[in-house]
Amino acid sequence: MMAFGLIALIAGAASALMFASIVSGALISLVLVCLAPLPLMLAAIAWGPLCGAIGGLAAMLVIGGALSMPLALGYGLAIALPAWWLGHLAMLGRSATGGAAVTDATALHVEWYPLGRILLWIAALATLLTAGSLLSLGTDASAIGDAMRRGFARIFSLVSDTTVTESDPRVSLMVAVTPVLVAASQMTTLTLNLWLAAKVSAVSGKLHRPWPDLSSTSLPPMTLVALCVALAFSFSGGMIGILAVIVTTVLMVAYALIGLAVLHTITRDLANRGFWLAAAYAIIFMFSVSLVLLTALGLADAVFGFRERYLRSRQPPPLPTP
């Protein structure tokens, strides 16, 4: 029990230090803040959700004592709570025979929480975090827009030789794309942290479930309907339009991840598969426009079932009946 508590405290202290590094102003602190959920997710996956919860509470106390209680509350809502919940879902399973909840891979016939639903939870959390960060600037669309204009005009004035006004086209562009960029970064960061936490747990032998087949991940069919509805409302104004843009963005990123799963599936029979996948990832990181193609591939798979058809074509033909 003492080792359990010590692990929780270490995870909380590591996460708190990574989060608090933002006050230093160093560029590396941006990376550390993005990885702040990782220690708590690792604790929740490898040692159980209670360990992650204790670590999150400890981190909040550290941040509250060292910095401020409002900042500690923000950390708890934006970092600790999503990390604990996603770590809990990653290890959530039930017996396929009796229906009782289990969290141990040694149990026979365990049905683990579907990866597609975990991806939807990540999208929901990314939506809430992005909306919360924007609402901290104002309570309506005009107040949020004015606050962002003042902030970006000040930033552009600091990095340029001339004073930049709020009517500058660059400021208007940043105001328009900020909800999209924040939502996409939240979605990507949460997904990356969860994958890293599960990978570290698996390498260290602390992942108490079989490693899932990530290439088979698929979103529920109603996700496509939700995307269409959000896309339609994104053309309206006000807070409804902003929220719709956020939902559209996170679901697009989710389908881009599904596109990666499709890519991993349809390249199974290629010679030098590792080289082609590495080249594909390099293109994705170098050219952001490739994300549009990846999203289109994920959407096409949701509509036409590319992976299902491909896997069906690889199955041997049935034996002739005598």
PDB file of C-alpha atoms in Angstrom:
ATOM      1  CA  MET A   1       0.000   0.000   0.000  1.00  0.00           C
ATOM      2  CA  MET A   2       2.894   2.351   0.727  1.00  0.00           C
ATOM      3  CA  ALA A   3       4.356   1.671  -2.734  1.00  0.00           C
ATOM      4  CA  PHE A   4       0.936   2.350  -4.288  1.00  0.00           C
ATOM      5  CA  GLY A   5       0.699   5.731  -2.563  1.00  0.00           C
ATOM      6  CA  LEU A   6       4.284   6.593  -3.432  1.00  0.00           C
ATOM      7  CA  ILE A   7       3.675   5.882  -7.116  1.00  0.00           C
ATOM      8  CA  ALA A   8       0.576   8.092  -7.046  1.00  0.00           C
ATOM      9  CA  LEU A   9       2.484  10.935  -5.407  1.00  0.00           C
ATOM     10  CA  ILE A  10       5.362  10.635  -7.887  1.00  0.00           C
ATOM     11  CA  ALA A  11       2.932  10.710 -10.822  1.00  0.00           C
ATOM     12  CA  GLY A  12       1.152  13.733  -9.365  1.00  0.00           C
ATOM     13  CA  ALA A  13       4.403  15.579  -8.661  1.00  0.00           C
ATOM     14  CA  ALA A  14       5.693  14.904 -12.181  1.00  0.00           C
ATOM     15  CA  SER A  15       2.456  16.104 -13.766  1.00  0.00           C
ATOM     16  CA  ALA A  16       2.360  19.212 -11.541  1.00  0.00           C
ATOM     17  CA  LEU A  17       5.958  20.138 -12.419  1.00  0.00           C
ATOM     18  CA  MET A  18       5.293  19.692 -16.123  1.00  0.00           C
ATOM     19  CA  PHE A  19       2.204  21.887 -15.877  1.00  0.00           C
ATOM     20  CA  ALA A  20       3.896  24.550 -13.727  1.00  0.00           C
ATOM     21  CA  SER A  21       6.822  24.812 -16.151  1.00  0.00           C
ATOM     22  CA  ILE A  22       4.707  27.190 -18.247  1.00  0.00           C
ATOM     23  CA  VAL A  23       5.549  30.021 -15.807  1.00  0.00           C
ATOM     24  CA  SER A  24       9.186  29.802 -16.875  1.00  0.00           C
ATOM     25  CA  GLY A  25       8.350  31.101 -20.340  1.00  0.00           C
ATOM     26  CA  ALA A  26      10.724  28.629 -21.995  1.00  0.00           C
ATOM     27  CA  LEU A  27       9.713  27.152 -25.321  1.00  0.00           C
ATOM     28  CA  ILE A  28      10.154  23.584 -24.061  1.00  0.00           C
ATOM     29  CA  SER A  29       7.485  24.291 -21.435  1.00  0.00           C
ATOM     30  CA  LEU A  30       4.825  24.144 -24.155  1.00  0.00           C
ATOM     31  CA  VAL A  31       5.772  20.533 -24.830  1.00  0.00           C
ATOM     32  CA  LEU A  32       5.835  19.728 -21.121  1.00  0.00           C
ATOM     33  CA  VAL A  33       2.380  21.200 -20.574  1.00  0.00           C
ATOM     34  CA  CYS A  34       1.001  19.114 -23.448  1.00  0.00           C
ATOM     35  CA  LEU A  35       2.499  15.999 -21.815  1.00  0.00           C
ATOM     36  CA  ALA A  36       1.270  16.867 -18.308  1.00  0.00           C
ATOM     37  CA  PRO A  37      -1.579  14.274 -18.427  1.00  0.00           C
ATOM     38  CA  LEU A  38       0.881  11.483 -19.283  1.00  0.00           C
ATOM     39  CA  PRO A  39       2.067  10.574 -15.731  1.00  0.00           C
ATOM     40  CA  LEU A  40      -1.510  10.440 -14.445  1.00  0.00           C
ATOM     41  CA  MET A  41      -2.698   8.347 -17.401  1.00  0.00           C
ATOM     42  CA  LEU A  42       0.236   5.998 -16.883  1.00  0.00           C
ATOM     43  CA  ALA A  43      -0.622   5.628 -13.204  1.00  0.00           C
ATOM     44  CA  ALA A  44      -4.300   5.014 -13.972  1.00  0.00           C
ATOM     45  CA  ILE A  45      -3.543   2.395 -16.648  1.00  0.00           C
ATOM     46  CA  ALA A  46      -0.706   0.558 -14.905  1.00  0.00           C
ATOM     47  CA  TRP A  47      -1.810   0.769 -11.249  1.00  0.00           C
ATOM     48  CA  GLY A  48      -5.531   1.494 -11.526  1.00  0.00           C
ATOM     49  CA  PRO A  49      -7.780   4.581 -11.693  1.00  0.00           C
ATOM     50  CA  LEU A  50      -7.516   5.128  -7.922  1.00  0.00           C
ATOM     51  CA  CYS A  51      -3.774   5.670  -8.315  1.00  0.00           C
ATOM     52  CA  GLY A  52      -4.415   8.217 -11.066  1.00  0.00           C
ATOM     53  CA  ALA A  53      -7.043   9.987  -8.956  1.00  0.00           C
ATOM     54  CA  ILE A  54      -4.747  10.253  -5.924  1.00  0.00           C
ATOM     55  CA  GLY A  55      -1.962  11.541  -8.168  1.00  0.00           C
ATOM     56  CA  GLY A  56      -4.276  14.168  -9.644  1.00  0.00           C
ATOM     57  CA  LEU A  57      -5.377  15.383  -6.209  1.00  0.00           C
ATOM     58  CA  ALA A  58      -1.765  15.542  -5.058  1.00  0.00           C
ATOM     59  CA  ALA A  59      -0.827  17.567  -8.132  1.00  0.00           C
ATOM     60  CA  MET A  60      -3.679  19.994  -7.466  1.00  0.00           C
ATOM     61  CA  LEU A  61      -2.434  20.525  -3.909  1.00  0.00           C
ATOM     62  CA  VAL A  62       1.110  21.148  -5.146  1.00  0.00           C
ATOM     63  CA  ILE A  63      -0.040  23.656  -7.786  1.00  0.00           C
ATOM     64  CA  GLY A  64      -2.418  25.331  -5.342  1.00  0.00           C
ATOM     65  CA  GLY A  65       0.320  25.772  -2.747  1.00  0.00           C
ATOM     66  CA  ALA A  66       3.052  26.833  -5.159  1.00  0.00           C
ATOM     67  CA  LEU A  67       1.033  28.989  -7.564  1.00  0.00           C
ATOM     68  CA  SER A  68      -2.659  29.636  -6.876  1.00  0.00           C
ATOM     69  CA  MET A  69      -5.867  27.769  -6.129  1.00  0.00           C
ATOM     70  CA  PRO A  70      -7.684  28.984  -9.293  1.00  0.00           C
ATOM     71  CA  LEU A  71      -4.798  27.609 -11.352  1.00  0.00           C
ATOM     72  CA  ALA A  72      -4.984  24.350  -9.405  1.00  0.00           C
ATOM     73  CA  LEU A  73      -8.697  24.111 -10.146  1.00  0.00           C
ATOM     74  CA  GLY A  74      -8.034  24.743 -13.822  1.00  0.00           C
ATOM     75  CA  TYR A  75      -5.381  22.023 -13.778  1.00  0.00           C
ATOM     76  CA  GLY A  76      -7.808  19.598 -12.167  1.00  0.00           C
ATOM     77  CA  LEU A  77     -10.511  20.212 -14.758  1.00  0.00           C
ATOM     78  CA  ALA A  78      -8.273  20.432 -17.828  1.00  0.00           C
ATOM     79  CA  ILE A  79      -5.531  17.905 -17.028  1.00  0.00           C
ATOM     80  CA  ALA A  80      -6.216  15.618 -14.075  1.00  0.00           C
ATOM     81  CA  LEU A  81      -9.880  14.776 -14.692  1.00  0.00           C
ATOM     82  CA  PRO A  82      -9.494  13.878 -18.416  1.00  0.00           C
ATOM     83  CA  ALA A  83      -6.334  11.876 -17.662  1.00  0.00           C
ATOM     84  CA  TRP A  84      -8.051   9.876 -14.915  1.00  0.00           C
ATOM     85  CA  TRP A  85     -11.187   9.227 -16.972  1.00  0.00           C
ATOM     86  CA  LEU A  86      -9.373   8.127 -20.131  1.00  0.00           C
ATOM     87  CA  GLY A  87      -7.051   5.897 -18.115  1.00  0.00           C
ATOM     88  CA  HIS A  88     -10.104   4.347 -16.485  1.00  0.00           C
ATOM     89  CA  LEU A  89     -11.810   3.734 -19.845  1.00  0.00           C
ATOM     90  CA  ALA A  90      -8.663   2.201 -21.352  1.00  0.00           C
ATOM     91  CA  MET A  91      -8.733  -0.528 -18.695  1.00  0.00           C
ATOM     92  CA  LEU A  92     -12.508  -0.916 -18.477  1.00  0.00           C
ATOM     93  CA  GLY A  93     -13.768  -4.368 -19.401  1.00  0.00           C
ATOM     94  CA  ARG A  94     -16.492  -6.846 -18.619  1.00  0.00           C
ATOM     95  CA  SER A  95     -16.868 -10.566 -18.763  1.00  0.00           C
ATOM     96  CA  ALA A  96     -18.446 -11.598 -22.034  1.00  0.00           C
ATOM     97  CA  THR A  97     -20.265 -14.402 -20.241  1.00  0.00           C
ATOM     98  CA  GLY A  98     -21.405 -12.927 -16.956  1.00  0.00           C
ATOM     99  CA  GLY A  99     -21.404  -9.203 -17.717  1.00  0.00           C
ATOM    100  CA  ALA A 100     -19.506  -8.302 -14.539  1.00  0.00           C
ATOM    101  CA  ALA A 101     -16.943  -5.531 -14.779  1.00  0.00           C
ATOM    102  CA  VAL A 102     -13.306  -6.655 -14.786  1.00  0.00           C
ATOM    103  CA  THR A 103      -9.975  -4.874 -15.040  1.00  0.00           C
ATOM    104  CA  ASP A 104      -7.626  -7.846 -15.402  1.00  0.00           C
ATOM    105  CA  ALA A 105      -6.589  -9.498 -18.651  1.00  0.00           C
ATOM    106  CA  THR A 106      -6.226 -12.828 -16.874  1.00  0.00           C
ATOM    107  CA  ALA A 107     -10.007 -13.145 -16.822  1.00  0.00           C
ATOM    108  CA  LEU A 108     -11.310 -15.328 -19.626  1.00  0.00           C
ATOM    109  CA  HIS A 109     -13.512 -13.902 -22.385  1.00  0.00           C
ATOM    110  CA  VAL A 110     -13.085 -10.258 -21.441  1.00  0.00           C
ATOM    111  CA  GLU A 111     -14.832  -7.652 -23.587  1.00  0.00           C
ATOM    112  CA  TRP A 112     -12.813  -4.453 -23.364  1.00  0.00           C
ATOM    113  CA  TYR A 113     -14.260  -0.974 -23.825  1.00  0.00           C
ATOM    114  CA  PRO A 114     -14.295  -0.277 -27.598  1.00  0.00           C
ATOM    115  CA  LEU A 115     -11.523   1.909 -28.946  1.00  0.00           C
ATOM    116  CA  GLY A 116     -13.985   3.836 -31.100  1.00  0.00           C
ATOM    117  CA  ARG A 117     -15.946   4.908 -28.037  1.00  0.00           C
ATOM    118  CA  ILE A 118     -12.745   5.932 -26.267  1.00  0.00           C
ATOM    119  CA  LEU A 119     -11.979   8.084 -29.304  1.00  0.00           C
ATOM    120  CA  LEU A 120     -15.450   9.637 -28.999  1.00  0.00           C
ATOM    121  CA  TRP A 121     -14.780  10.378 -25.324  1.00  0.00           C
ATOM    122  CA  ILE A 122     -11.538  12.075 -26.332  1.00  0.00           C
ATOM    123  CA  ALA A 123     -13.506  14.162 -28.848  1.00  0.00           C
ATOM    124  CA  ALA A 124     -16.050  15.103 -26.166  1.00  0.00           C
ATOM    125  CA  LEU A 125     -13.321  16.085 -23.702  1.00  0.00           C
ATOM    126  CA  ALA A 126     -11.481  18.091 -26.383  1.00  0.00           C
ATOM    127  CA  THR A 127     -14.736  19.908 -27.166  1.00  0.00           C
ATOM    128  CA  LEU A 128     -15.347  20.770 -23.506  1.00  0.00           C
ATOM    129  CA  LEU A 129     -11.762  21.901 -22.936  1.00  0.00           C
ATOM    130  CA  THR A 130     -11.742  24.093 -26.050  1.00  0.00           C
ATOM    131  CA  ALA A 131     -15.131  25.604 -25.254  1.00  0.00           C
ATOM    132  CA  GLY A 132     -14.025  26.237 -21.666  1.00  0.00           C
ATOM    133  CA  SER A 133     -10.847  27.995 -22.761  1.00  0.00           C
ATOM    134  CA  LEU A 134     -12.816  30.253 -25.101  1.00  0.00           C
ATOM    135  CA  LEU A 135     -15.507  30.975 -22.519  1.00  0.00           C
ATOM    136  CA  SER A 136     -12.771  32.133 -20.156  1.00  0.00           C
ATOM    137  CA  LEU A 137     -12.317  35.063 -22.544  1.00  0.00           C
ATOM    138  CA  GLY A 138     -15.994  36.070 -22.554  1.00  0.00           C
ATOM    139  CA  THR A 139     -19.554  34.862 -22.239  1.00  0.00           C
ATOM    140  CA  ASP A 140     -20.659  35.496 -25.819  1.00  0.00           C
ATOM    141  CA  ALA A 141     -19.209  35.351 -29.315  1.00  0.00           C
ATOM    142  CA  SER A 142     -18.571  39.094 -29.615  1.00  0.00           C
ATOM    143  CA  ALA A 143     -16.767  39.284 -26.264  1.00  0.00           C
ATOM    144  CA  ILE A 144     -14.615  36.266 -27.156  1.00  0.00           C
ATOM    145  CA  GLY A 145     -13.786  37.760 -30.557  1.00  0.00           C
ATOM    146  CA  ASP A 146     -12.891  41.147 -29.059  1.00  0.00           C
ATOM    147  CA  ALA A 147     -10.640  39.554 -26.439  1.00  0.00           C
ATOM    148  CA  MET A 148      -8.821  37.506 -29.066  1.00  0.00           C
ATOM    149  CA  ARG A 149      -8.418  40.550 -31.326  1.00  0.00           C
ATOM    150  CA  ARG A 150      -6.850  42.564 -28.523  1.00  0.00           C
ATOM    151  CA  GLY A 151      -4.547  39.707 -27.619  1.00  0.00           C
ATOM    152  CA  PHE A 152      -3.384  38.940 -31.153  1.00  0.00           C
ATOM    153  CA  ALA A 153      -2.943  42.640 -31.960  1.00  0.00           C
ATOM    154  CA  ARG A 154      -0.699  42.945 -28.911  1.00  0.00           C
ATOM    155  CA  ILE A 155       1.282  39.842 -29.904  1.00  0.00           C
ATOM    156  CA  PHE A 156       1.772  40.994 -33.499  1.00  0.00           C
ATOM    157  CA  SER A 157       2.840  44.435 -32.252  1.00  0.00           C
ATOM    158  CA  LEU A 158       5.487  42.868 -30.020  1.00  0.00           C
ATOM    159  CA  VAL A 159       7.007  40.756 -32.801  1.00  0.00           C
ATOM    160  CA  SER A 160       6.917  43.471 -35.470  1.00  0.00           C
ATOM    161  CA  ASP A 161       8.388  46.953 -35.736  1.00  0.00           C
ATOM    162  CA  THR A 162       5.036  48.684 -36.204  1.00  0.00           C
ATOM    163  CA  THR A 163       1.872  48.845 -34.146  1.00  0.00           C
ATOM    164  CA  VAL A 164      -0.718  46.338 -35.345  1.00  0.00           C
ATOM    165  CA  THR A 165      -4.359  47.314 -34.952  1.00  0.00           C
ATOM    166  CA  GLU A 166      -7.257  45.010 -34.207  1.00  0.00           C
ATOM    167  CA  SER A 167      -8.570  45.496 -37.760  1.00  0.00           C
ATOM    168  CA  ASP A 168      -5.420  44.006 -39.287  1.00  0.00           C
ATOM    169  CA  PRO A 169      -6.190  41.057 -41.635  1.00  0.00           C
ATOM    170  CA  ARG A 170      -3.691  38.871 -39.801  1.00  0.00           C
ATOM    171  CA  VAL A 171      -5.544  39.442 -36.549  1.00  0.00           C
ATOM    172  CA  SER A 172      -8.882  38.579 -38.178  1.00  0.00           C
ATOM    173  CA  LEU A 173      -7.375  35.396 -39.627  1.00  0.00           C
ATOM    174  CA  MET A 174      -6.044  34.271 -36.245  1.00  0.00           C
ATOM    175  CA  VAL A 175      -9.395  34.964 -34.581  1.00  0.00           C
ATOM    176  CA  ALA A 176     -11.112  32.811 -37.211  1.00  0.00           C
ATOM    177  CA  VAL A 177      -8.720  29.849 -37.026  1.00  0.00           C
ATOM    178  CA  THR A 178      -7.993  29.820 -33.271  1.00  0.00           C
ATOM    179  CA  PRO A 179     -11.030  27.662 -32.303  1.00  0.00           C
ATOM    180  CA  VAL A 180     -10.028  25.158 -34.987  1.00  0.00           C
ATOM    181  CA  LEU A 181      -6.369  25.073 -33.947  1.00  0.00           C
ATOM    182  CA  VAL A 182      -7.147  24.763 -30.231  1.00  0.00           C
ATOM    183  CA  ALA A 183      -9.724  21.999 -30.782  1.00  0.00           C
ATOM    184  CA  ALA A 184      -7.403  20.035 -33.081  1.00  0.00           C
ATOM    185  CA  SER A 185      -4.480  20.379 -30.663  1.00  0.00           C
ATOM    186  CA  GLN A 186      -6.604  19.238 -27.707  1.00  0.00           C
ATOM    187  CA  MET A 187      -7.828  16.210 -29.644  1.00  0.00           C
ATOM    188  CA  THR A 188      -4.336  15.307 -30.821  1.00  0.00           C
ATOM    189  CA  THR A 189      -2.710  15.856 -27.416  1.00  0.00           C
ATOM    190  CA  LEU A 190      -5.184  13.705 -25.491  1.00  0.00           C
ATOM    191  CA  THR A 191      -4.925  10.902 -28.044  1.00  0.00           C
ATOM    192  CA  LEU A 192      -1.122  11.002 -28.073  1.00  0.00           C
ATOM    193  CA  ASN A 193      -0.889  10.996 -24.274  1.00  0.00           C
ATOM    194  CA  LEU A 194      -3.218   8.008 -23.984  1.00  0.00           C
ATOM    195  CA  TRP A 195      -1.262   6.063 -26.619  1.00  0.00           C
ATOM    196  CA  LEU A 196       2.059   6.873 -24.940  1.00  0.00           C
ATOM    197  CA  ALA A 197       0.756   5.884 -21.508  1.00  0.00           C
ATOM    198  CA  ALA A 198      -0.561   2.566 -22.820  1.00  0.00           C
ATOM    199  CA  LYS A 199       2.661   1.917 -24.741  1.00  0.00           C
ATOM    200  CA  VAL A 200       4.869   2.579 -21.721  1.00  0.00           C
ATOM    201  CA  SER A 201       2.642   0.315 -19.633  1.00  0.00           C
ATOM    202  CA  ALA A 202       2.882  -2.449 -22.230  1.00  0.00           C
ATOM    203  CA  VAL A 203       6.675  -2.190 -22.538  1.00  0.00           C
ATOM    204  CA  SER A 204       7.087  -2.272 -18.752  1.00  0.00           C
ATOM    205  CA  GLY A 205       4.746  -5.254 -18.436  1.00  0.00           C
ATOM    206  CA  LYS A 206       2.134  -3.289 -16.463  1.00  0.00           C
ATOM    207  CA  LEU A 207      -0.610  -3.271 -19.127  1.00  0.00           C
ATOM    208  CA  HIS A 208      -3.156  -5.706 -17.684  1.00  0.00           C
ATOM    209  CA  ARG A 209      -4.940  -6.280 -20.989  1.00  0.00           C
ATOM    210  CA  PRO A 210      -3.919  -7.442 -24.465  1.00  0.00           C
ATOM    211  CA  TRP A 211      -2.587  -4.721 -26.743  1.00  0.00           C
ATOM    212  CA  PRO A 212      -5.561  -3.718 -28.923  1.00  0.00           C
ATOM    213  CA  ASP A 213      -5.617  -3.879 -32.699  1.00  0.00           C
ATOM    214  CA  LEU A 214      -5.503  -0.138 -33.390  1.00  0.00           C
ATOM    215  CA  SER A 215      -6.001  -0.649 -37.128  1.00  0.00           C
ATOM    216  CA  SER A 216      -9.500  -2.019 -36.455  1.00  0.00           C
ATOM    217  CA  THR A 217     -10.666   1.114 -34.624  1.00  0.00           C
ATOM    218  CA  SER A 218     -13.966   2.425 -35.940  1.00  0.00           C
ATOM    219  CA  LEU A 219     -16.371   5.105 -34.776  1.00  0.00           C
ATOM    220  CA  PRO A 220     -20.070   4.401 -34.129  1.00  0.00           C
ATOM    221  CA  PRO A 221     -22.239   4.995 -37.225  1.00  0.00           C
ATOM    222  CA  MET A 222     -24.089   7.916 -35.621  1.00  0.00           C
ATOM    223  CA  THR A 223     -20.809   9.836 -35.425  1.00  0.00           C
ATOM    224  CA  LEU A 224     -21.104  10.615 -39.133  1.00  0.00           C
ATOM    225  CA  VAL A 225     -24.595  12.025 -38.566  1.00  0.00           C
ATOM    226  CA  ALA A 226     -23.310  14.173 -35.698  1.00  0.00           C
ATOM    227  CA  LEU A 227     -20.519  15.464 -37.938  1.00  0.00           C
ATOM    228  CA  CYS A 228     -22.983  16.461 -40.649  1.00  0.00           C
ATOM    229  CA  VAL A 229     -25.201  18.279 -38.142  1.00  0.00           C
ATOM    230  CA  ALA A 230     -22.246  20.104 -36.582  1.00  0.00           C
ATOM    231  CA  LEU A 231     -20.950  21.061 -40.027  1.00  0.00           C
ATOM    232  CA  ALA A 232     -24.327  22.535 -40.935  1.00  0.00           C
ATOM    233  CA  PHE A 233     -24.529  24.598 -37.730  1.00  0.00           C
ATOM    234  CA  SER A 234     -20.924  25.794 -38.113  1.00  0.00           C
ATOM    235  CA  PHE A 235     -22.096  28.276 -40.767  1.00  0.00           C
ATOM    236  CA  SER A 236     -24.355  30.032 -38.251  1.00  0.00           C
ATOM    237  CA  GLY A 237     -23.130  32.871 -36.071  1.00  0.00           C
ATOM    238  CA  GLY A 238     -22.823  33.387 -32.364  1.00  0.00           C
ATOM    239  CA  MET A 239     -21.852  30.819 -29.755  1.00  0.00           C
ATOM    240  CA  ILE A 240     -23.757  28.079 -31.584  1.00  0.00           C
ATOM    241  CA  GLY A 241     -21.543  28.575 -34.608  1.00  0.00           C
ATOM    242  CA  ILE A 242     -18.360  28.537 -32.508  1.00  0.00           C
ATOM    243  CA  LEU A 243     -19.387  25.357 -30.680  1.00  0.00           C
ATOM    244  CA  ALA A 244     -20.351  23.741 -33.986  1.00  0.00           C
ATOM    245  CA  VAL A 245     -16.923  24.586 -35.439  1.00  0.00           C
ATOM    246  CA  ILE A 246     -15.259  23.000 -32.408  1.00  0.00           C
ATOM    247  CA  VAL A 247     -17.341  19.811 -32.693  1.00  0.00           C
ATOM    248  CA  THR A 248     -16.723  19.642 -36.432  1.00  0.00           C
ATOM    249  CA  THR A 249     -12.970  20.002 -35.894  1.00  0.00           C
ATOM    250  CA  VAL A 250     -12.625  17.289 -33.237  1.00  0.00           C
ATOM    251  CA  LEU A 251     -14.729  14.839 -35.254  1.00  0.00           C
ATOM    252  CA  MET A 252     -12.675  15.586 -38.366  1.00  0.00           C
ATOM    253  CA  VAL A 253      -9.516  14.806 -36.409  1.00  0.00           C
ATOM    254  CA  ALA A 254     -11.161  11.599 -35.165  1.00  0.00           C
ATOM    255  CA  TYR A 255     -11.873  10.544 -38.745  1.00  0.00           C
ATOM    256  CA  ALA A 256      -8.298  11.462 -39.695  1.00  0.00           C
ATOM    257  CA  LEU A 257      -7.152   8.965 -37.049  1.00  0.00           C
ATOM    258  CA  ILE A 258      -9.536   6.424 -38.569  1.00  0.00           C
ATOM    259  CA  GLY A 259      -7.878   7.206 -41.894  1.00  0.00           C
ATOM    260  CA  LEU A 260      -4.555   6.210 -40.333  1.00  0.00           C
ATOM    261  CA  ALA A 261      -6.142   2.945 -39.214  1.00  0.00           C
ATOM    262  CA  VAL A 262      -7.337   2.346 -42.778  1.00  0.00           C
ATOM    263  CA  LEU A 263      -3.837   3.075 -44.065  1.00  0.00           C
ATOM    264  CA  HIS A 264      -2.332   0.523 -41.698  1.00  0.00           C
ATOM    265  CA  THR A 265      -4.914  -2.055 -42.767  1.00  0.00           C
ATOM    266  CA  ILE A 266      -4.698  -1.766 -46.540  1.00  0.00           C
ATOM    267  CA  THR A 267      -0.871  -1.799 -46.533  1.00  0.00           C
ATOM    268  CA  ARG A 268      -0.540  -5.146 -44.748  1.00  0.00           C
ATOM    269  CA  ASP A 269       0.389  -7.047 -47.893  1.00  0.00           C
ATOM    270  CA  LEU A 270       2.788  -4.459 -49.303  1.00  0.00           C
ATOM    271  CA  ALA A 271       6.453  -5.253 -49.630  1.00  0.00           C
ATOM    272  CA  ASN A 272       8.597  -2.877 -47.529  1.00  0.00           C
ATOM    273  CA  ARG A 273       5.482  -1.897 -45.588  1.00  0.00           C
ATOM    274  CA  GLY A 274       7.514  -0.153 -42.900  1.00  0.00           C
ATOM    275  CA  PHE A 275       9.146   2.124 -45.458  1.00  0.00           C
ATOM    276  CA  TRP A 276       5.828   3.124 -47.042  1.00  0.00           C
ATOM    277  CA  LEU A 277       4.209   3.808 -43.671  1.00  0.00           C
ATOM    278  CA  ALA A 278       7.212   5.881 -42.564  1.00  0.00           C
ATOM    279  CA  ALA A 279       7.009   7.863 -45.801  1.00  0.00           C
ATOM    280  CA  ALA A 280       3.280   8.412 -45.273  1.00  0.00           C
ATOM    281  CA  TYR A 281       3.843   9.697 -41.724  1.00  0.00           C
ATOM    282  CA  ALA A 282       6.617  11.983 -42.936  1.00  0.00           C
ATOM    283  CA  ILE A 283       4.310  13.474 -45.569  1.00  0.00           C
ATOM    284  CA  ILE A 284       1.578  13.952 -42.956  1.00  0.00           C
ATOM    285  CA  PHE A 285       3.925  15.841 -40.613  1.00  0.00           C
ATOM    286  CA  MET A 286       5.477  17.927 -43.392  1.00  0.00           C
ATOM    287  CA  PHE A 287       2.351  18.848 -45.349  1.00  0.00           C
ATOM    288  CA  SER A 288      -0.769  19.678 -43.343  1.00  0.00           C
ATOM    289  CA  VAL A 289      -2.923  19.428 -46.465  1.00  0.00           C
ATOM    290  CA  SER A 290      -2.380  15.672 -46.329  1.00  0.00           C
ATOM    291  CA  LEU A 291      -4.553  15.611 -43.200  1.00  0.00           C
ATOM    292  CA  VAL A 292      -7.496  16.526 -45.433  1.00  0.00           C
ATOM    293  CA  LEU A 293      -6.819  13.445 -47.562  1.00  0.00           C
ATOM    294  CA  LEU A 294      -6.464  11.338 -44.429  1.00  0.00           C
ATOM    295  CA  THR A 295      -9.799  12.622 -43.121  1.00  0.00           C
ATOM    296  CA  ALA A 296     -11.409  11.894 -46.479  1.00  0.00           C
ATOM    297  CA  LEU A 297     -10.057   8.340 -46.295  1.00  0.00           C
ATOM    298  CA  GLY A 298     -11.561   7.890 -42.830  1.00  0.00           C
ATOM    299  CA  LEU A 299     -14.920   9.265 -43.975  1.00  0.00           C
ATOM    300  CA  ALA A 300     -14.877   7.061 -47.066  1.00  0.00           C
ATOM    301  CA  ASP A 301     -14.220   4.012 -44.912  1.00  0.00           C
ATOM    302  CA  ALA A 302     -17.169   4.939 -42.696  1.00  0.00           C
ATOM    303  CA  VAL A 303     -19.440   5.123 -45.749  1.00  0.00           C
ATOM    304  CA  PHE A 304     -18.098   2.369 -48.007  1.00  0.00           C
ATOM    305  CA  GLY A 305     -16.347   0.042 -45.532  1.00  0.00           C
ATOM    306  CA  PHE A 306     -12.949  -0.184 -47.239  1.00  0.00           C
ATOM    307  CA  ARG A 307     -11.312  -2.140 -44.428  1.00  0.00           C
ATOM    308  CA  GLU A 308     -14.131  -4.668 -44.222  1.00  0.00           C
ATOM    309  CA  ARG A 309     -13.987  -5.291 -47.971  1.00  0.00           C
ATOM    310  CA  TYR A 310     -10.211  -5.565 -47.923  1.00  0.00           C
ATOM    311  CA  LEU A 311     -10.142  -8.054 -45.051  1.00  0.00           C
ATOM    312  CA  ARG A 312     -12.937 -10.058 -46.641  1.00  0.00           C
ATOM    313  CA  SER A 313     -10.965 -10.290 -49.891  1.00  0.00           C
ATOM    314  CA  ARG A 314      -7.950 -11.697 -48.005  1.00  0.00           C
ATOM    315  CA  GLN A 315      -9.919 -14.566 -46.522  1.00  0.00           C
ATOM    316  CA  PRO A 316      -9.503 -17.928 -48.228  1.00  0.00           C
ATOM    317  CA  PRO A 317     -12.460 -19.101 -50.297  1.00  0.00           C
ATOM    318  CA  PRO A 318     -14.812 -21.593 -48.601  1.00  0.00           C
ATOM    319  CA  LEU A 319     -14.140 -25.270 -49.107  1.00  0.00           C
ATOM    320  CA  PRO A 320     -16.395 -26.950 -51.688  1.00  0.00           C
ATOM    321  CA  THR A 321     -19.192 -29.006 -50.227  1.00  0.00           C
ATOM    322  CA  PRO A 322     -19.003 -32.719 -50.988  1.00  0.00           C
TER     323      PRO A 322
END
